[in-house]
Structure formats: structure tokens, C-alpha cells
PDB file of C-alpha atoms in Angstrom:
ATOM      1  CA  SER A   1     129.989 112.725 109.111  1.00 28.00           C
ATOM      2  CA  SER A   2     128.753 109.964 111.457  1.00 33.00           C
ATOM      3  CA  GLY A   3     125.905 108.856 109.190  1.00 34.00           C
ATOM      4  CA  ILE A   4     123.402 109.171 112.124  1.00 36.00           C
ATOM      5  CA  ASN A   5     120.317 111.094 111.569  1.00 36.00           C
ATOM      6  CA  ALA A   6     120.183 114.107 113.799  1.00 34.00           C
ATOM      7  CA  GLU A   7     116.701 113.425 114.899  1.00 37.00           C
ATOM      8  CA  TYR A   8     118.102 110.427 117.050  1.00 43.00           C
ATOM      9  CA  GLY A   9     119.709 111.330 120.439  1.00 47.00           C
ATOM     10  CA  GLY A  10     122.548 109.158 121.644  1.00 51.00           C
ATOM     11  CA  ARG A  11     122.952 111.041 124.939  1.00 56.00           C
ATOM     12  CA  GLU A  12     120.093 111.841 127.073  1.00 61.00           C
ATOM     13  CA  ARG A  13     120.224 114.646 129.440  1.00 69.00           C
ATOM     14  CA  ASN A  14     121.092 113.334 132.951  1.00 74.00           C
ATOM     15  CA  VAL A  15     117.938 113.812 135.199  1.00 79.00           C
ATOM     16  CA  TRP A  16     118.752 113.386 138.840  1.00 86.00           C
ATOM     17  CA  PRO A  17     116.048 112.228 141.248  1.00 85.00           C
ATOM     18  CA  ARG A  18     114.863 114.678 143.821  1.00 91.00           C
ATOM     19  CA  SER A  19     113.502 113.693 147.167  1.00 93.00           C
ATOM     20  CA  GLY A  20     112.932 117.105 148.651  1.00 94.00           C
ATOM     21  CA  ASP A  21     115.975 116.732 150.843  1.00 95.00           C
ATOM     22  CA  ASP A  22     118.759 118.807 149.441  1.00 95.00           C
ATOM     23  CA  THR A  23     121.503 117.157 151.600  1.00 96.00           C
ATOM     24  CA  PHE A  24     120.401 113.732 150.624  1.00 95.00           C
ATOM     25  CA  ASP A  25     120.151 114.770 146.896  1.00 95.00           C
ATOM     26  CA  GLN A  26     123.689 116.260 146.857  1.00 95.00           C
ATOM     27  CA  HIS A  27     124.926 113.043 148.736  1.00 96.00           C
ATOM     28  CA  PHE A  28     123.136 110.827 146.106  1.00 93.00           C
ATOM     29  CA  ARG A  29     124.876 112.604 143.287  1.00 93.00           C
ATOM     30  CA  ASP A  30     128.256 112.487 144.920  1.00 95.00           C
ATOM     31  CA  VAL A  31     128.068 108.822 145.497  1.00 94.00           C
ATOM     32  CA  PHE A  32     126.883 107.947 142.007  1.00 92.00           C
ATOM     33  CA  SER A  33     129.311 110.310 140.373  1.00 93.00           C
ATOM     34  CA  ARG A  34     132.213 108.530 142.351  1.00 95.00           C
ATOM     35  CA  GLY A  35     130.757 105.216 141.475  1.00 95.00           C
ATOM     36  CA  PHE A  36     130.781 106.073 137.876  1.00 94.00           C
ATOM     37  CA  ALA A  37     134.496 107.186 138.013  1.00 95.00           C
ATOM     38  CA  THR A  38     135.447 104.056 139.721  1.00 96.00           C
ATOM     39  CA  ARG A  39     133.754 101.723 137.289  1.00 96.00           C
ATOM     40  CA  ARG A  40     135.092 103.724 134.300  1.00 96.00           C
ATOM     41  CA  MET A  41     138.539 103.232 135.577  1.00 97.00           C
ATOM     42  CA  LEU A  42     138.183  99.511 135.949  1.00 97.00           C
ATOM     43  CA  ALA A  43     136.642  99.014 132.624  1.00 97.00           C
ATOM     44  CA  GLN A  44     139.448 100.954 131.088  1.00 97.00           C
ATOM     45  CA  SER A  45     141.872  98.709 132.741  1.00 97.00           C
ATOM     46  CA  VAL A  46     139.920  95.643 131.353  1.00 97.00           C
ATOM     47  CA  VAL A  47     140.129  97.043 127.904  1.00 97.00           C
ATOM     48  CA  ARG A  48     143.689  97.837 128.202  1.00 97.00           C
ATOM     49  CA  CYS A  49     144.587  94.402 129.623  1.00 98.00           C
ATOM     50  CA  ILE A  50     142.723  92.572 126.704  1.00 98.00           C
ATOM     51  CA  GLY A  51     144.685  94.635 124.223  1.00 97.00           C
ATOM     52  CA  GLN A  52     148.007  94.082 125.861  1.00 97.00           C
ATOM     53  CA  ALA A  53     147.352  90.330 126.342  1.00 97.00           C
ATOM     54  CA  LEU A  54     146.588  89.902 122.633  1.00 97.00           C
ATOM     55  CA  GLY A  55     149.397  92.092 121.477  1.00 97.00           C
ATOM     56  CA  HIS A  56     147.253  94.846 120.163  1.00 97.00           C
ATOM     57  CA  PRO A  57     147.496  97.768 122.793  1.00 97.00           C
ATOM     58  CA  GLU A  58     145.869 100.023 120.287  1.00 96.00           C
ATOM     59  CA  LEU A  59     142.521  98.564 121.254  1.00 96.00           C
ATOM     60  CA  LYS A  60     142.166 101.249 124.003  1.00 95.00           C
ATOM     61  CA  GLU A  61     142.171 103.979 121.205  1.00 95.00           C
ATOM     62  CA  ARG A  62     138.752 102.839 120.239  1.00 95.00           C
ATOM     63  CA  PHE A  63     137.593 104.022 123.676  1.00 94.00           C
ATOM     64  CA  THR A  64     138.950 107.566 123.636  1.00 91.00           C
ATOM     65  CA  GLU A  65     135.732 109.245 124.046  1.00 88.00           C
ATOM     66  CA  HIS A  66     133.341 106.552 125.348  1.00 84.00           C
ATOM     67  CA  GLU A  67     130.313 108.961 125.511  1.00 82.00           C
ATOM     68  CA  PHE A  68     127.782 106.117 125.204  1.00 82.00           C
ATOM     69  CA  SER A  69     128.950 104.634 128.643  1.00 90.00           C
ATOM     70  CA  THR A  70     126.200 104.780 131.165  1.00 90.00           C
ATOM     71  CA  LEU A  71     125.696 104.036 134.867  1.00 92.00           C
ATOM     72  CA  GLY A  72     122.223 102.726 136.024  1.00 89.00           C
ATOM     73  CA  LEU A  73     120.328 101.704 139.068  1.00 90.00           C
ATOM     74  CA  ARG A  74     117.975  98.935 138.443  1.00 92.00           C
ATOM     75  CA  ARG A  75     115.067  97.508 140.483  1.00 92.00           C
ATOM     76  CA  TYR A  76     113.399  94.242 139.766  1.00 92.00           C
ATOM     77  CA  PRO A  77     110.052  93.363 141.515  1.00 91.00           C
ATOM     78  CA  ALA A  78     109.792  90.351 143.770  1.00 93.00           C
ATOM     79  CA  GLY A  79     107.894  87.361 142.602  1.00 89.00           C
ATOM     80  CA  THR A  80     107.622  83.673 142.568  1.00 84.00           C
ATOM     81  CA  GLY A  81     107.789  81.046 139.807  1.00 81.00           C
ATOM     82  CA  GLY A  82     111.196  82.027 138.644  1.00 85.00           C
ATOM     83  CA  ARG A  83     110.200  83.958 135.457  1.00 91.00           C
ATOM     84  CA  LEU A  84     112.846  85.733 133.500  1.00 90.00           C
ATOM     85  CA  THR A  85     112.935  89.462 134.156  1.00 89.00           C
ATOM     86  CA  GLU A  86     115.617  89.991 131.395  1.00 89.00           C
ATOM     87  CA  LEU A  87     115.643  87.641 128.437  1.00 89.00           C
ATOM     88  CA  GLU A  88     118.890  85.993 127.483  1.00 92.00           C
ATOM     89  CA  HIS A  89     121.296  88.458 125.693  1.00 92.00           C
ATOM     90  CA  GLU A  90     124.859  89.727 125.293  1.00 94.00           C
ATOM     91  CA  ASP A  91     125.940  93.145 126.383  1.00 94.00           C
ATOM     92  CA  SER A  92     127.526  95.526 124.019  1.00 93.00           C
ATOM     93  CA  THR A  93     131.206  95.683 125.036  1.00 95.00           C
ATOM     94  CA  VAL A  94     132.282  95.664 128.772  1.00 97.00           C
ATOM     95  CA  THR A  95     129.798  95.812 131.717  1.00 97.00           C
ATOM     96  CA  ILE A  96     130.878  96.423 135.356  1.00 98.00           C
ATOM     97  CA  LEU A  97     128.066  95.015 137.520  1.00 97.00           C
ATOM     98  CA  SER A  98     127.133  95.237 141.111  1.00 97.00           C
ATOM     99  CA  THR A  99     124.365  92.733 142.188  1.00 97.00           C
ATOM    100  CA  PHE A 100     125.247  93.242 145.957  1.00 96.00           C
ATOM    101  CA  GLN A 101     123.820  90.137 147.763  1.00 96.00           C
ATOM    102  CA  ASN A 102     121.133  89.373 145.146  1.00 95.00           C
ATOM    103  CA  PRO A 103     121.115  86.096 143.268  1.00 95.00           C
ATOM    104  CA  GLY A 104     119.108  85.826 139.997  1.00 95.00           C
ATOM    105  CA  LEU A 105     121.802  86.389 137.287  1.00 96.00           C
ATOM    106  CA  GLU A 106     122.604  83.431 135.134  1.00 97.00           C
ATOM    107  CA  ALA A 107     125.296  82.892 132.560  1.00 97.00           C
ATOM    108  CA  LEU A 108     125.427  80.521 129.688  1.00 97.00           C
ATOM    109  CA  TYR A 109     128.284  77.940 129.878  1.00 95.00           C
ATOM    110  CA  GLY A 110     128.184  74.991 127.352  1.00 92.00           C
ATOM    111  CA  ASP A 111     124.411  74.482 126.684  1.00 93.00           C
ATOM    112  CA  LYS A 112     123.265  75.450 130.206  1.00 96.00           C
ATOM    113  CA  PHE A 113     122.545  78.684 132.207  1.00 96.00           C
ATOM    114  CA  TRP A 114     124.461  78.680 135.588  1.00 97.00           C
ATOM    115  CA  ASP A 115     123.690  80.783 138.659  1.00 96.00           C
ATOM    116  CA  VAL A 116     126.360  83.518 138.909  1.00 97.00           C
ATOM    117  CA  PRO A 117     127.363  84.320 142.495  1.00 97.00           C
ATOM    118  CA  PRO A 118     126.340  87.632 143.766  1.00 96.00           C
ATOM    119  CA  SER A 119     129.196  90.432 143.560  1.00 96.00           C
ATOM    120  CA  GLY A 120     128.998  91.141 147.263  1.00 96.00           C
ATOM    121  CA  GLU A 121     131.303  94.255 147.858  1.00 94.00           C
ATOM    122  CA  GLY A 122     133.065  93.547 144.481  1.00 95.00           C
ATOM    123  CA  PHE A 123     132.108  93.621 140.967  1.00 97.00           C
ATOM    124  CA  ILE A 124     131.156  91.169 137.972  1.00 97.00           C
ATOM    125  CA  VAL A 125     132.956  91.825 134.776  1.00 97.00           C
ATOM    126  CA  ASN A 126     131.088  90.892 131.790  1.00 96.00           C
ATOM    127  CA  ILE A 127     132.426  90.909 128.302  1.00 97.00           C
ATOM    128  CA  GLY A 128     130.047  91.831 125.501  1.00 96.00           C
ATOM    129  CA  THR A 129     129.379  90.937 121.660  1.00 95.00           C
ATOM    130  CA  LEU A 130     131.684  93.721 120.197  1.00 96.00           C
ATOM    131  CA  ILE A 131     134.811  92.724 122.138  1.00 97.00           C
ATOM    132  CA  GLU A 132     134.267  89.085 120.968  1.00 97.00           C
ATOM    133  CA  ASP A 133     133.933  90.433 117.371  1.00 96.00           C
ATOM    134  CA  ILE A 134     136.794  92.912 117.411  1.00 97.00           C
ATOM    135  CA  THR A 135     139.126  90.288 118.993  1.00 97.00           C
ATOM    136  CA  ASP A 136     138.278  87.591 116.361  1.00 96.00           C
ATOM    137  CA  ARG A 137     136.422  85.670 119.037  1.00 96.00           C
ATOM    138  CA  ARG A 138     139.674  85.190 121.057  1.00 97.00           C
ATOM    139  CA  VAL A 139     137.668  86.774 123.983  1.00 97.00           C
ATOM    140  CA  LYS A 140     134.152  85.319 124.301  1.00 96.00           C
ATOM    141  CA  ALA A 141     131.048  87.263 125.047  1.00 97.00           C
ATOM    142  CA  VAL A 142     129.085  86.187 128.065  1.00 96.00           C
ATOM    143  CA  ARG A 143     125.357  85.357 127.225  1.00 96.00           C
ATOM    144  CA  HIS A 144     123.220  85.807 130.377  1.00 96.00           C
ATOM    145  CA  GLN A 145     119.717  86.334 131.638  1.00 95.00           C
ATOM    146  CA  VAL A 146     118.030  87.448 134.884  1.00 95.00           C
ATOM    147  CA  ARG A 147     115.571  85.441 136.836  1.00 94.00           C
ATOM    148  CA  GLN A 148     113.021  86.891 139.190  1.00 92.00           C
ATOM    149  CA  ILE A 149     113.519  86.014 142.862  1.00 93.00           C
ATOM    150  CA  GLU A 150     111.406  86.149 145.991  1.00 92.00           C
ATOM    151  CA  LYS A 151     112.473  89.640 147.124  1.00 94.00           C
ATOM    152  CA  GLU A 152     113.094  92.932 145.501  1.00 94.00           C
ATOM    153  CA  ARG A 153     116.389  92.715 143.510  1.00 94.00           C
ATOM    154  CA  TYR A 154     118.612  95.653 142.890  1.00 95.00           C
ATOM    155  CA  SER A 155     121.731  95.890 140.663  1.00 96.00           C
ATOM    156  CA  ILE A 156     124.056  98.809 139.383  1.00 96.00           C
ATOM    157  CA  PRO A 157     125.327  98.121 135.850  1.00 96.00           C
ATOM    158  CA  PHE A 158     128.021 100.272 134.309  1.00 96.00           C
ATOM    159  CA  PHE A 159     128.184  99.877 130.439  1.00 95.00           C
ATOM    160  CA  PHE A 160     131.448 101.048 129.104  1.00 96.00           C
ATOM    161  CA  ASN A 161     131.318 101.633 125.198  1.00 94.00           C
ATOM    162  CA  PRO A 162     133.645 102.809 122.441  1.00 94.00           C
ATOM    163  CA  SER A 163     133.679 106.249 121.097  1.00 92.00           C
ATOM    164  CA  PHE A 164     130.670 107.185 118.714  1.00 91.00           C
ATOM    165  CA  ASP A 165     132.997 107.089 115.639  1.00 93.00           C
ATOM    166  CA  ALA A 166     135.178 104.316 116.767  1.00 95.00           C
ATOM    167  CA  ASP A 167     135.740 101.664 113.828  1.00 95.00           C
ATOM    168  CA  ILE A 168     133.910  98.478 114.617  1.00 95.00           C
ATOM    169  CA  GLY A 169     134.026  97.212 111.149  1.00 95.00           C
ATOM    170  CA  MET A 170     137.517  95.746 111.228  1.00 96.00           C
ATOM    171  CA  SER A 171     138.930  93.486 113.931  1.00 97.00           C
ATOM    172  CA  LEU A 172     142.363  93.795 115.652  1.00 96.00           C
ATOM    173  CA  THR A 173     143.856  91.779 112.832  1.00 96.00           C
ATOM    174  CA  GLY A 174     142.129  93.688 109.983  1.00 96.00           C
ATOM    175  CA  LYS A 175     139.530  91.120 109.326  1.00 96.00           C
ATOM    176  CA  ARG A 176     135.926  92.151 108.499  1.00 96.00           C
ATOM    177  CA  THR A 177     133.845  91.857 111.809  1.00 96.00           C
ATOM    178  CA  ARG A 178     130.321  90.659 111.848  1.00 95.00           C
ATOM    179  CA  ALA A 179     129.190  94.013 113.010  1.00 94.00           C
ATOM    180  CA  GLY A 180     131.011  95.517 110.061  1.00 94.00           C
ATOM    181  CA  GLU A 181     128.827  93.611 107.622  1.00 94.00           C
ATOM    182  CA  ARG A 182     126.095  96.251 108.455  1.00 93.00           C
ATOM    183  CA  HIS A 183     127.863  99.174 110.095  1.00 94.00           C
ATOM    184  CA  LYS A 184     131.378 100.788 110.197  1.00 93.00           C
ATOM    185  CA  ILE A 185     131.211 102.971 113.337  1.00 95.00           C
ATOM    186  CA  PHE A 186     129.897 102.313 116.871  1.00 94.00           C
ATOM    187  CA  GLY A 187     127.278 104.875 116.863  1.00 90.00           C
ATOM    188  CA  GLU A 188     125.485 103.362 113.859  1.00 91.00           C
ATOM    189  CA  TRP A 189     125.720  99.884 115.465  1.00 92.00           C
ATOM    190  CA  MET A 190     124.396 101.234 118.702  1.00 88.00           C
ATOM    191  CA  ARG A 191     121.405 102.661 117.159  1.00 85.00           C
ATOM    192  CA  GLU A 192     120.378  99.392 116.010  1.00 85.00           C
ATOM    193  CA  TYR A 193     121.354  97.394 119.015  1.00 83.00           C
ATOM    194  CA  LEU A 194     120.253  99.622 121.983  1.00 76.00           C
ATOM    195  CA  PRO A 195     116.303  99.495 121.253  1.00 72.00           C
ATOM    196  CA  GLY A 196     116.455  95.647 121.341  1.00 69.00           C
ATOM    197  CA  VAL A 197     117.886  95.576 124.774  1.00 67.00           C
ATOM    198  CA  GLU A 198     116.522  98.762 126.085  1.00 65.00           C
ATOM    199  CA  PRO A 199     113.320  99.722 124.308  1.00 59.00           C
ATOM    200  CA  GLY A 200     112.489 103.469 124.065  1.00 51.00           C
ATOM    201  CA  LEU A 201     116.007 104.768 124.803  1.00 50.00           C
ATOM    202  CA  LEU A 202     116.686 105.823 121.123  1.00 48.00           C
ATOM    203  CA  GLY A 203     113.381 107.203 120.240  1.00 51.00           C
ATOM    204  CA  LYS A 204     112.815 110.284 118.085  1.00 48.00           C
ATOM    205  CA  THR A 205     113.317 113.483 119.855  1.00 43.00           C
ATOM    206  CA  THR A 206     110.697 116.277 119.689  1.00 42.00           C
TER     207      THR A 206
END
């Protein structure tokens, strides 16, 4: 038993946008489906490399299903004044991010937020709080925020997450994790974490 109340949904139905142009809509779906597969493969490689580097190749076994992994398209409105459009936070596990030629992403290093160069045609790989926790802080999470720029800003984040029933209560060396003080499996932790960074995504279903 997962311990999650059935009235909460962890995987929403995927609703593809419709433009009225069937050819365009099919192309859009094909492009995003390929993009999902590419980013998933890269994220799996990141997890595998972390596990091997730390002498714990079994880390990848916590990501067997990864049914909470998502790919999104985000639009940030243009503005002046440099206000924050995303407050400082840490992602969950591994994020593969495309920011194209758009600045605005800032990462905390020491006691200061620094501009992160745009990804261009590549990717930005961001390590999240659970990886830090599970690796006994040997791999550090990246605290970051997004600042508004003077033009519309687009990004494509892919969030790669463990299996719903993955054990997050113990680290790779068998120590109790910070997450494990409240939750044993990833699905329980995610239900608490996600509304804080994505309000409304885990509301009650009707």
C-alpha cells in the first residue's frame, strides 16, 4: 500500500493543445514526444553516473518507473524592474532544462545569486534536493530563481523523478534522510512538496 489517499491524483491526463490545424497539432505532439524521450535518456544517464561515481550503482533502481516525470512548456511575461517570476527554490531530483537564448535564471553560489548562461541549443542539468539527501550531501542541490526580463521568456523544463514507491527514507549508505523524517516513499513526499512549487497540481479530484 502506498499510503496515499485515492482522492489525490499523481498523474494528470495529458491534454494536448489544439490549434485547428491537424497537421501542426500532430507535428507538435511528435516533437514534444521526442523531446521527452531525449531528456529522459539524458536524466537516466545523470542518475546512473552519479550512482557509479559514488560507488552505488543501485541508485538507478529508485527510478525504475519514474511516473512522476514531466515535460512542460513555460512562458514568462515581459516586464521591467527585474522582479522574480519564480521565487528561490530547489527542484525535486534531476531537471533537464532548455532556456534557449533567454537569460533570467539565477543560481545560488556561496551567498549570492549568479546569472546562469542560457542553454542555447544544449541543456542545463539541475540537481534537486532529494539527490542531495539520498547521497548524504555528497552531491549538492542547486538553489535557484527566475528573474523577469524585458521580453517574453520561454523555457522547457523536464523533471525526472523517482518511482512512486521508491524508498527516500534511507540514503545510499543506509542513513536516515531528512525526507525520511516525515516520509518513507517518494509519492508521499511529492504530495507535500509539489503544491509548494506548483500550486494546484495535486488538488482533490472530482
